[in-house]
CSV table of N, CA and C in Angstrom, one decimal:
chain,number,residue,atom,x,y,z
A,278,UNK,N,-14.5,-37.4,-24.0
A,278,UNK,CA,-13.7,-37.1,-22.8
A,278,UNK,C,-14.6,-36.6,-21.7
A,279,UNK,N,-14.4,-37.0,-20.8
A,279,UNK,CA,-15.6,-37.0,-19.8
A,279,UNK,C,-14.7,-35.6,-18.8
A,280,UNK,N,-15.4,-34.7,-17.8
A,280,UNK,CA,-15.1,-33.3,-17.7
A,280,UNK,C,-13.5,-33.6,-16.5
A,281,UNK,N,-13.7,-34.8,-16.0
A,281,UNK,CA,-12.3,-34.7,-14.9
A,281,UNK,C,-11.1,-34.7,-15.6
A,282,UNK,N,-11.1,-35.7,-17.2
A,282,UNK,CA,-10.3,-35.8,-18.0
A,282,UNK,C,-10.0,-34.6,-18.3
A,283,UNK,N,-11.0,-34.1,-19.0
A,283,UNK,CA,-10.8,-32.5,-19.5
A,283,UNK,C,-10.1,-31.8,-18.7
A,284,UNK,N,-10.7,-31.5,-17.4
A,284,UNK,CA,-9.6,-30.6,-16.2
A,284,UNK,C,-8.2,-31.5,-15.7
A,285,UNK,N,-8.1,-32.0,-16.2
A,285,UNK,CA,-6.4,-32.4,-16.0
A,285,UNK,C,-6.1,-32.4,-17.4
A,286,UNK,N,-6.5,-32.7,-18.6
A,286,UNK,CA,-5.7,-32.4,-19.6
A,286,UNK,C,-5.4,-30.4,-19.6
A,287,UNK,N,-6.2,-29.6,-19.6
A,287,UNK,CA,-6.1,-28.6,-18.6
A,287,UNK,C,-5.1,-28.2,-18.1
A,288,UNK,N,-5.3,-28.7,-16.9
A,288,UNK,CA,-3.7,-28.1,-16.0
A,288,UNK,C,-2.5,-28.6,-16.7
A,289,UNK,N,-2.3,-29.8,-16.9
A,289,UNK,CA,-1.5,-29.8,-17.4
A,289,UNK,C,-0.7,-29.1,-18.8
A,290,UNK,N,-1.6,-28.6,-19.2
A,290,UNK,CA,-1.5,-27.4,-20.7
A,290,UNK,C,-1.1,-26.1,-20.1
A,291,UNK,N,-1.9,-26.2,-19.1
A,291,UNK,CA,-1.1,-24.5,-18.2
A,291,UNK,C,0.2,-24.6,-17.6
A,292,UNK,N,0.3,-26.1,-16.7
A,292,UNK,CA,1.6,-26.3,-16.4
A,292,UNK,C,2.6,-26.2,-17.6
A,293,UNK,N,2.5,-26.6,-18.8
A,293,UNK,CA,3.8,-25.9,-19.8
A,293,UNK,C,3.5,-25.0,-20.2
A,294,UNK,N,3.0,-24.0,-20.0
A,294,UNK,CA,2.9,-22.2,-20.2
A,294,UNK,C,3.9,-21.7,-19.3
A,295,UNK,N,5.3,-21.1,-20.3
A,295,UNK,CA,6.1,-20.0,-19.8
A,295,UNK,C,5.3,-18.7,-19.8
A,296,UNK,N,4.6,-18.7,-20.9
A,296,UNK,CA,4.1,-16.8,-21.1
A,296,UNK,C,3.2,-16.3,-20.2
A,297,UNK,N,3.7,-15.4,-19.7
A,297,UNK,CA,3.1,-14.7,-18.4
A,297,UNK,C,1.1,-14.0,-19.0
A,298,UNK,N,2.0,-13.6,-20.1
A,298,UNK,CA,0.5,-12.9,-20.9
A,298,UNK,C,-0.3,-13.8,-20.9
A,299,UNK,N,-0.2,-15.2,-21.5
A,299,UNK,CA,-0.8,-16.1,-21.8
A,299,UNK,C,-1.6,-16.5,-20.5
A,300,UNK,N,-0.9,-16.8,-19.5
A,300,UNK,CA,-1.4,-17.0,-17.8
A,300,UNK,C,-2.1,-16.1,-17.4
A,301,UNK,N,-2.4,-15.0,-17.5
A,301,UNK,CA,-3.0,-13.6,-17.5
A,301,UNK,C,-4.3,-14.0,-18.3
A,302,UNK,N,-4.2,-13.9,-19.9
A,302,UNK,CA,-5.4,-13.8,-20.2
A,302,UNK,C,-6.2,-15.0,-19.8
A,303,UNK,N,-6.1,-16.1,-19.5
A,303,UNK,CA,-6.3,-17.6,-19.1
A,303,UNK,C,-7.4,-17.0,-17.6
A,304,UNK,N,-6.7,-16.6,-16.9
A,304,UNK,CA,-7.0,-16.5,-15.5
A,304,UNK,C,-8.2,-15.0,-16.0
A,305,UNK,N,-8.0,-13.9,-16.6
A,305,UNK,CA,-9.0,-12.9,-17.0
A,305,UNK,C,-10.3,-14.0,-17.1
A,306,UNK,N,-10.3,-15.0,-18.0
A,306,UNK,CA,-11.5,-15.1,-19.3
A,306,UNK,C,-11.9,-16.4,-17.0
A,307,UNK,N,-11.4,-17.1,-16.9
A,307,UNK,CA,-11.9,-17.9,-15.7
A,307,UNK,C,-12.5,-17.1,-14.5
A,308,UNK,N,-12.1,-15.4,-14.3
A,308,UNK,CA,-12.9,-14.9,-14.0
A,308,UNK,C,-14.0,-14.2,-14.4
A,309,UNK,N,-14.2,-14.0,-15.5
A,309,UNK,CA,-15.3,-13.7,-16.2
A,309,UNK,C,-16.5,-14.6,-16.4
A,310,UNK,N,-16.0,-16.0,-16.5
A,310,UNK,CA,-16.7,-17.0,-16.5
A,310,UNK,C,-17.9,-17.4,-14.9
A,311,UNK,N,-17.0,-16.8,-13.8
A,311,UNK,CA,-17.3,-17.3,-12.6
A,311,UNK,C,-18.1,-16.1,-11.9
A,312,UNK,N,-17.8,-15.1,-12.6
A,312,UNK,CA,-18.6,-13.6,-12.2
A,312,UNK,C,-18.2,-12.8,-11.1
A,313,UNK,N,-19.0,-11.8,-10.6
A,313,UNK,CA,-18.3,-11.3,-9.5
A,313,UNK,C,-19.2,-11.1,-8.4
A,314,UNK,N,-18.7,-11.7,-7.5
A,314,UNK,CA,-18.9,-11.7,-6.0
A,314,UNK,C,-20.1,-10.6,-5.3
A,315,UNK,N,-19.0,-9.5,-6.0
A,315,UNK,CA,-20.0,-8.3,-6.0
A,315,UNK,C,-21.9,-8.2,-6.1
A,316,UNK,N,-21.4,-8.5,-7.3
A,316,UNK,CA,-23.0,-9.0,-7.3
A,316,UNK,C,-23.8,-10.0,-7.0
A,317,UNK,N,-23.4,-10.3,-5.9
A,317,UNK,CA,-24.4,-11.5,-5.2
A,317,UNK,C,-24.3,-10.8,-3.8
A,318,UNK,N,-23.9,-9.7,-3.6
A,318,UNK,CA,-24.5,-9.2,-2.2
A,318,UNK,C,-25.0,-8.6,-1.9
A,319,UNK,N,-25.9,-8.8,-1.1
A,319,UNK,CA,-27.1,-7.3,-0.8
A,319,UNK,C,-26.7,-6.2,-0.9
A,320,UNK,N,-27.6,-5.0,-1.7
A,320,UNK,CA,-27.4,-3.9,-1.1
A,320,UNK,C,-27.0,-3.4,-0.2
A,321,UNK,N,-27.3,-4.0,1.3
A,321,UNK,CA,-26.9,-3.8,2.4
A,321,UNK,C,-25.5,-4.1,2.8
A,322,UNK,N,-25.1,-5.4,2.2
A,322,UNK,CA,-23.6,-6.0,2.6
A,322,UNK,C,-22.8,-4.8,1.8
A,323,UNK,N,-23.2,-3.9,0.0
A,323,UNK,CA,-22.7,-3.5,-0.4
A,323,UNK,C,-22.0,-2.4,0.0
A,324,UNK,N,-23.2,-1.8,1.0
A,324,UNK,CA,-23.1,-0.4,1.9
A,324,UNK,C,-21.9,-0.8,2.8
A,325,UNK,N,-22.3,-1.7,3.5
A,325,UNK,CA,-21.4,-2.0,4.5
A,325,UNK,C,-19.7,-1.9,4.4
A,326,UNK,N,-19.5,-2.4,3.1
A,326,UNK,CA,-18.2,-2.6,2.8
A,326,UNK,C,-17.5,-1.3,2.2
A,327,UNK,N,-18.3,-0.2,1.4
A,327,UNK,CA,-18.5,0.9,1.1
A,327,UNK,C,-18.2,1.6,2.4
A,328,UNK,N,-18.6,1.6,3.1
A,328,UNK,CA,-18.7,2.3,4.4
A,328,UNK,C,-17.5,1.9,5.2
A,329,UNK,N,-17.0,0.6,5.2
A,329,UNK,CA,-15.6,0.3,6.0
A,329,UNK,C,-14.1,1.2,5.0
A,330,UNK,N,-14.5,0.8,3.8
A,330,UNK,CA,-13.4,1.3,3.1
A,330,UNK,C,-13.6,2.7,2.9
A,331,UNK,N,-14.1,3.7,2.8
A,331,UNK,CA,-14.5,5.0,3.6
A,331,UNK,C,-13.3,4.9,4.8
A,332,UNK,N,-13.8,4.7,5.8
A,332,UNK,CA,-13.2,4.5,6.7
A,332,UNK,C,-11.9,4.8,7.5
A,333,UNK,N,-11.5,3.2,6.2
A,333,UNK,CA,-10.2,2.9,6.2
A,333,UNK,C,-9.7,4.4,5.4
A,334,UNK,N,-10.4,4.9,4.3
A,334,UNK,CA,-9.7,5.7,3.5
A,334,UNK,C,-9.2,7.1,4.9
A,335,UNK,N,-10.4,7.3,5.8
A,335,UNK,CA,-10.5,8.5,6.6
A,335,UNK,C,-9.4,8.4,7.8
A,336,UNK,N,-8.4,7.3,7.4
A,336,UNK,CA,-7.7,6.9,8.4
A,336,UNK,C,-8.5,5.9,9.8
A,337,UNK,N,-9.5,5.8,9.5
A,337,UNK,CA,-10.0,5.3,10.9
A,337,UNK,C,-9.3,3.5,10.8
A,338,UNK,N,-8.8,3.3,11.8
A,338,UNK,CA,-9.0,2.0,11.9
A,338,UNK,C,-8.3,1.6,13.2
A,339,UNK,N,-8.3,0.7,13.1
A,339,UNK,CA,-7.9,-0.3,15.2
A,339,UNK,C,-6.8,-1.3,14.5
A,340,UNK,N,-5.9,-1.6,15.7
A,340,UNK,CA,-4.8,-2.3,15.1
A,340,UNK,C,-5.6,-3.8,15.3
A,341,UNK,N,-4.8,-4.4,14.8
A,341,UNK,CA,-5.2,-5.8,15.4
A,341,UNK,C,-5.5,-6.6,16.5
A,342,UNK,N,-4.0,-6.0,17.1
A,342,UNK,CA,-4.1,-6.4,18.8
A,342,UNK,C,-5.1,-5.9,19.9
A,343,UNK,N,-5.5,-4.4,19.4
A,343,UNK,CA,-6.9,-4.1,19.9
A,343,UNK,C,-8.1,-4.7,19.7
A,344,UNK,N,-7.9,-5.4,18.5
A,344,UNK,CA,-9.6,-5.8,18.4
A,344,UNK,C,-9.6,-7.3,18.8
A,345,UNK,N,-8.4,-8.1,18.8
A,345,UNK,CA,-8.4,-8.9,19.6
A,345,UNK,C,-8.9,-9.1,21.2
A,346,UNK,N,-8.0,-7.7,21.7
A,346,UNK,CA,-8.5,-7.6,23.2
A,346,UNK,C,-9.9,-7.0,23.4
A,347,UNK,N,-10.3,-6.7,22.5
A,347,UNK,CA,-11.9,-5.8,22.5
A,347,UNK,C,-12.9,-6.9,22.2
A,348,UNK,N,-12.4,-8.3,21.3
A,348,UNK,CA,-13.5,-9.3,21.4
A,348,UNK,C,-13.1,-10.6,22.6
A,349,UNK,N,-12.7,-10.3,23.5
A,349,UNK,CA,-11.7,-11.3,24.0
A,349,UNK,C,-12.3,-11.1,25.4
């Protein structure tokens, strides 16, 4: 069975999955397989996003409609 067969015999095996657990663990093990994001960013991007969420935690933030008119 060549791999496009494989991914549609696939969906279609998840398409008759009622069990929520079962859809859960499925989706756990596909992200484990694909890894995390995380670790493909620089140091620097890591700070960066560290430092917004800070931030956000410090209350700081701009509504939307400001930062629209602030790049605008």
């Amino acid at each position: 069975m060549d791999l496009k067969a494989s991914k549609l015999e696939l969906i279609q095996a998840i398409l008759k999955v009622d069990n929520a657990s079962i859809i859960e663990k499925m989706v756990n093990i596909l992200r484990k397989e694909q890894g995390d994001f995380w670790n493909e960013l620089s140091p620097e991007q890591q700070q960066e996003i560290k430092k917004g969420l800070a931030e956000l935690d410090e209350g700081k933030r701009v509504s939307y409609d400001s930062f629209v008119k602030k790049i605008s």
